Coordinates of C-alpha atoms in Angstrom, one line a residue:
M12 CA 68.0 94.6 78.8
K13 CA 70.8 95.3 76.3
A14 CA 74.2 93.9 76.9
A15 CA 77.5 93.4 75.0
V16 CA 78.1 89.7 74.6
I17 CA 81.3 87.9 73.6
S18 CA 79.8 84.8 72.1
S19 CA 82.9 83.1 70.8
P20 CA 86.6 84.0 70.3
G21 CA 86.7 87.2 68.2
V22 CA 83.0 87.6 68.1
V23 CA 81.2 90.4 70.0
G24 CA 77.7 91.9 69.6
I25 CA 74.9 93.6 71.3
E26 CA 72.1 91.3 72.5
T27 CA 68.9 91.4 74.5
V28 CA 69.3 89.3 77.7
D29 CA 67.2 88.7 80.7
D30 CA 67.1 91.5 83.3
P31 CA 69.2 90.4 86.4
A32 CA 67.6 89.7 89.7
P33 CA 69.5 90.0 93.0
G34 CA 70.2 87.1 95.4
P35 CA 69.7 87.6 99.1
R36 CA 73.0 89.4 99.6
D37 CA 73.2 91.0 96.1
V38 CA 72.3 94.3 94.6
V39 CA 71.4 95.2 91.0
V40 CA 73.4 98.2 89.7
Q41 CA 72.1 100.4 86.8
V42 CA 75.5 100.9 85.1
A43 CA 76.6 104.5 84.6
A44 CA 79.8 103.6 82.7
C45 CA 82.0 100.6 82.1
G46 CA 85.7 100.8 81.2
L47 CA 87.6 98.6 78.8
C48 CA 91.0 97.1 79.6
G49 CA 93.5 94.5 78.4
T50 CA 91.6 91.7 80.1
D51 CA 88.6 92.3 77.8
L52 CA 90.9 91.8 74.8
H53 CA 92.1 88.5 76.3
I54 CA 88.5 87.4 76.8
L55 CA 87.7 88.4 73.2
Q56 CA 90.6 86.2 72.1
G57 CA 89.2 83.3 74.1
E58 CA 91.5 83.6 77.1
F59 CA 90.7 84.2 80.8
A60 CA 86.9 83.6 80.7
P61 CA 86.4 79.9 81.4
T62 CA 83.4 79.7 79.2
L63 CA 81.7 81.8 76.5
P64 CA 79.4 83.5 75.9
I65 CA 80.0 86.1 78.6
V66 CA 78.9 89.7 79.2
P67 CA 82.3 91.4 79.8
G68 CA 83.0 94.5 81.9
H69 CA 84.7 94.4 85.2
E70 CA 85.3 98.2 85.6
F71 CA 82.0 99.8 86.3
A72 CA 80.0 102.0 88.6
G73 CA 76.3 103.0 88.8
E74 CA 73.2 103.4 90.9
I75 CA 71.6 100.6 93.0
V76 CA 68.1 99.9 91.6
A77 CA 67.3 96.7 93.5
I78 CA 68.5 94.9 96.6
G79 CA 68.4 91.4 98.0
S80 CA 66.2 90.4 100.9
D81 CA 69.2 90.3 103.3
V82 CA 70.9 93.6 102.3
R83 CA 71.0 96.2 105.0
E84 CA 74.3 98.1 104.3
L85 CA 73.1 99.9 101.1
A86 CA 69.8 101.1 99.7
V87 CA 68.2 101.7 96.4
G88 CA 69.4 105.0 95.0
D89 CA 73.0 104.7 96.4
Q90 CA 75.8 105.4 93.9
V91 CA 78.4 102.7 94.0
A92 CA 81.6 101.5 92.4
V93 CA 82.0 97.7 92.2
D94 CA 85.0 95.5 93.0
P95 CA 84.6 92.7 90.5
S96 CA 86.6 90.1 92.5
L97 CA 84.8 86.9 93.5
Y98 CA 86.7 84.7 95.9
C99 CA 85.8 81.3 97.4
H100 CA 87.2 82.3 100.9
E101 CA 87.8 78.5 101.4
C102 CA 90.9 77.5 99.5
H103 CA 94.5 77.5 100.7
Y104 CA 95.3 80.9 99.2
C105 CA 92.1 82.5 100.5
R106 CA 92.9 81.2 104.0
I107 CA 96.3 82.7 104.0
G108 CA 95.1 86.1 102.8
R109 CA 96.1 85.8 99.2
N110 CA 92.6 85.9 97.8
N111 CA 93.6 87.2 94.4
L112 CA 95.3 83.8 93.8
C113 CA 92.2 81.9 94.8
E114 CA 92.1 78.4 93.4
R115 CA 88.5 79.1 92.3
W116 CA 89.1 82.6 91.3
A117 CA 86.2 84.3 89.6
A118 CA 85.2 87.9 88.7
I119 CA 82.2 89.9 87.5
G120 CA 82.7 90.4 83.8
V121 CA 85.1 87.4 83.4
T122 CA 83.3 84.4 84.8
V123 CA 79.8 85.9 85.4
P124 CA 78.0 88.6 83.6
G125 CA 79.6 92.0 83.9
G126 CA 79.0 95.7 83.5
A127 CA 79.0 96.1 79.7
A128 CA 75.2 96.1 80.0
E129 CA 72.4 98.3 81.2
Y130 CA 72.3 96.4 84.6
A131 CA 74.6 94.2 86.5
V132 CA 74.4 92.1 89.7
A133 CA 77.1 92.4 92.4
P134 CA 77.5 91.1 96.0
V135 CA 76.8 93.9 98.4
A136 CA 80.2 93.3 100.0
N137 CA 81.8 94.3 96.7
C138 CA 80.2 97.7 96.5
V139 CA 81.7 100.9 97.7
K140 CA 79.3 103.8 98.3
L141 CA 80.5 106.9 96.5
P142 CA 80.7 110.3 98.2
E143 CA 78.4 113.0 96.7
H144 CA 81.2 115.0 95.0
I145 CA 82.2 112.0 92.8
R146 CA 80.5 111.7 89.4
T147 CA 79.3 108.1 89.2
M148 CA 80.5 107.4 85.7
D149 CA 84.0 108.6 86.6
A150 CA 84.1 106.1 89.4
A151 CA 84.6 103.2 86.9
L152 CA 88.3 104.3 87.2
I153 CA 88.5 103.0 90.7
E154 CA 88.9 99.3 89.7
P155 CA 92.0 99.9 87.5
L156 CA 93.3 102.2 90.2
S157 CA 92.9 99.4 92.7
C158 CA 95.0 97.2 90.5
A159 CA 97.7 99.9 90.5
V160 CA 97.5 100.2 94.3
R161 CA 98.1 96.4 94.5
G162 CA 101.1 96.8 92.2
Y163 CA 102.6 99.3 94.6
D164 CA 101.9 97.0 97.5
I165 CA 104.0 94.4 95.8
L166 CA 106.8 96.9 95.1
R167 CA 107.1 98.3 98.6
S168 CA 109.2 101.1 97.1
Q169 CA 111.7 103.0 99.1
L170 CA 111.8 106.8 99.1
A171 CA 113.9 108.4 96.4
S172 CA 113.7 105.4 94.1
H173 CA 114.3 106.0 90.4
V174 CA 111.4 104.5 88.4
L175 CA 111.1 103.5 84.8
I176 CA 107.6 102.7 83.4
Y177 CA 107.0 101.0 80.1
G178 CA 103.7 102.1 78.6
S179 CA 101.7 105.3 79.1
G180 CA 98.2 104.0 78.6
T181 CA 95.8 104.2 81.5
M182 CA 97.7 101.7 83.7
G183 CA 101.1 103.2 83.0
L184 CA 99.8 106.6 83.8
M185 CA 98.2 105.4 87.0
M186 CA 101.5 103.8 88.1
L187 CA 103.1 107.2 87.3
E188 CA 100.7 109.0 89.6
L189 CA 101.3 106.5 92.4
A190 CA 105.1 106.7 91.9
K191 CA 105.0 110.4 92.4
R192 CA 103.0 110.0 95.6
T193 CA 105.2 107.2 97.0
G194 CA 108.3 109.4 97.0
A195 CA 110.0 108.5 93.8
A196 CA 113.0 110.7 93.0
T197 CA 112.4 110.4 89.2
V198 CA 109.8 108.7 87.1
D199 CA 110.7 108.1 83.4
V200 CA 108.2 106.7 80.9
V201 CA 108.8 104.8 77.6
D202 CA 106.2 104.3 74.9
V203 CA 106.1 104.2 71.1
N204 CA 102.9 106.3 71.2
E205 CA 103.9 110.0 71.1
E206 CA 100.4 111.2 72.0
R207 CA 100.3 109.1 75.1
L208 CA 103.8 110.3 76.1
A209 CA 102.5 113.8 75.9
T210 CA 100.0 112.9 78.5
A211 CA 102.7 111.5 80.7
T212 CA 104.6 114.7 80.3
A213 CA 101.6 116.8 81.3
L214 CA 101.2 114.6 84.4
G215 CA 104.7 115.5 85.5
C216 CA 106.9 112.6 84.8
S217 CA 110.7 113.3 84.7
R218 CA 111.5 112.2 81.1
V219 CA 109.7 110.5 78.2
A220 CA 111.2 108.6 75.3
T221 CA 110.2 106.1 72.6
S222 CA 113.2 104.0 73.7
A223 CA 115.0 103.5 77.0
E224 CA 118.2 104.0 75.1
E225 CA 117.3 107.7 74.9
I226 CA 117.2 108.1 78.7
S227 CA 119.7 105.5 79.8
R228 CA 120.8 105.6 83.5
P229 CA 124.4 104.4 84.0
R230 CA 123.4 102.3 87.0
G231 CA 119.9 101.4 85.7
W232 CA 116.7 102.0 87.6
D233 CA 115.7 100.9 91.1
V234 CA 112.2 100.0 89.9
V235 CA 111.1 99.0 86.4
V236 CA 107.5 98.4 85.6
D237 CA 106.0 96.9 82.5
A238 CA 102.5 98.2 81.9
T239 CA 102.3 97.0 78.3
G240 CA 102.2 93.2 78.3
N241 CA 104.3 93.4 75.1
A242 CA 107.0 90.7 74.9
Q243 CA 109.6 93.0 73.3
A244 CA 109.0 95.7 75.9
I245 CA 109.2 93.2 78.7
Q246 CA 112.5 91.9 77.4
D247 CA 114.0 95.4 77.1
A248 CA 112.6 96.3 80.6
L249 CA 114.3 93.4 82.3
E250 CA 117.6 94.6 81.0
R251 CA 117.1 98.1 82.6
V252 CA 116.9 97.0 86.2
G253 CA 119.8 98.2 88.3
K254 CA 121.7 96.3 91.0
G255 CA 119.3 95.5 93.9
G256 CA 116.4 96.7 91.8
T257 CA 112.9 95.3 91.2
F258 CA 111.1 94.5 88.0
L259 CA 107.3 94.4 88.2
Q260 CA 105.3 92.6 85.5
F261 CA 102.1 94.6 85.7
G262 CA 100.8 94.5 82.1
V263 CA 98.8 91.5 81.0
A264 CA 100.8 89.6 78.5
D265 CA 99.5 87.0 76.0
Y266 CA 99.7 83.5 77.2
A267 CA 102.3 82.7 74.6
A268 CA 104.6 85.7 75.4
R269 CA 108.2 84.7 76.5
A270 CA 111.2 86.6 77.8
T271 CA 114.7 85.5 78.6
I272 CA 116.3 86.1 82.0
E273 CA 120.0 85.9 83.0
P274 CA 120.0 83.8 86.2
Y275 CA 123.6 84.7 87.1
R276 CA 122.8 88.4 86.9
I277 CA 119.7 88.0 89.0
Y278 CA 121.8 86.2 91.6
N279 CA 124.9 88.4 91.4
Q280 CA 123.0 91.7 91.4
E281 CA 120.2 90.7 93.8
I282 CA 117.5 91.6 91.3
T283 CA 113.9 90.9 92.2
I284 CA 111.4 89.9 89.5
T285 CA 107.8 89.8 90.6
G286 CA 104.2 90.2 89.3
S287 CA 101.0 91.8 90.4
M288 CA 97.6 90.1 89.9
A289 CA 94.5 92.1 89.9
V290 CA 93.1 93.4 93.2
L291 CA 93.9 92.4 96.8
H292 CA 92.7 94.4 99.8
S293 CA 93.2 97.5 97.6
Y294 CA 89.8 98.5 96.3
E295 CA 88.6 100.5 99.2
R296 CA 92.0 102.3 99.4
A297 CA 91.7 103.1 95.7
A298 CA 88.3 104.5 96.3
E299 CA 89.7 106.7 99.1
L300 CA 92.5 107.9 96.8
F301 CA 90.1 108.6 94.0
A302 CA 87.8 110.6 96.3
G303 CA 90.8 112.6 97.3
G304 CA 91.6 113.5 93.7
V305 CA 94.6 111.3 93.0
L306 CA 93.4 111.1 89.4
D307 CA 91.8 113.7 87.1
P308 CA 89.1 111.8 85.2
E309 CA 89.2 114.4 82.4
V310 CA 92.8 113.4 81.7
F311 CA 92.4 109.7 82.1
I312 CA 89.1 109.1 80.3
S313 CA 89.6 109.9 76.6
D314 CA 86.5 108.4 75.0
R315 CA 82.9 107.6 76.1
L316 CA 81.0 105.6 73.5
P317 CA 77.4 104.3 73.7
L318 CA 77.1 100.6 74.7
V319 CA 75.8 99.7 71.2
D320 CA 79.3 100.7 69.9
Y321 CA 81.1 98.2 72.2
A322 CA 82.8 96.5 69.3
T323 CA 84.1 99.8 68.1
A324 CA 85.3 100.7 71.5
L325 CA 87.3 97.4 71.6
Q326 CA 88.8 98.1 68.2
R327 CA 89.9 101.6 69.4
F328 CA 91.4 100.2 72.5
Q329 CA 93.2 97.4 70.6
A330 CA 94.7 100.0 68.2
G331 CA 96.1 102.0 71.1
Q332 CA 93.9 105.0 70.6
G333 CA 93.2 107.3 73.4
R334 CA 93.6 106.4 77.1
K335 CA 90.7 104.9 79.1
I336 CA 87.8 104.1 76.9
Q337 CA 84.4 103.7 78.4
V338 CA 81.0 102.5 77.2
V339 CA 77.8 104.2 78.5
P340 CA 74.5 102.3 78.4

């Protein structure tokens, strides 16, 4: 089969690799679409993936074309979305229900071959069967949505909170949609990309700006979310949190990124600084929300490129073009 392969830091190409075969409790999925995200850029830079080469792609959905000998829950022909998370279920963090912090954390498309290919293997337990009204290729959005759901689990936002989101790419826009549905009084969005801000406006945010200075709140915001991973944006965002407020680091920053905090202010104003790591008990809920129409795929998916153009898709994503970019085998 054909697959995108990151062979070494900065090097990606299309190669012919062996067709996958399912283990006893696995299925083989014919990939309908695979989304790109910041994690893929980190893998390209030589981060996250413990070893290269790797077939990337952790956001994907498709049709089951083969099943393992012990699979009873699903059948060939079922349309599924795939949770890429692979936990050991044995370490300290798994035993206390914090599987996303697993000491042997692994993921499809990060530590084992992923969905940037014609076919991919997944444990049957990681597959969610899609209802008939969902277009399979659109369902690749469920994985990033499940990350956003995890982010809101961390926030535990109160009704009528004032929310500020840095970044109006796919993840920032998903956080916007969830903020609206969790009772936010206002949701403001900051981004340097005017085109992306226009999408945030169309989705019903309260205000948009290229700098938080343009929409300053005298008492700051109750919730500030960084969905950029950009060190400069993170530093600015930390300074916008109001008394008793919460800052969520949601965007994936470079390993070397640094920000300065003010310990006295955090103490004196009871500010919470927290993070959200991938998926935790949120994939099925994201699938339910997606089936219920929480996101409009026509708004969120801006580009679909053939798999052979995977390198071009990465370049577009890295340049901040469009919103969700997918590759289609």
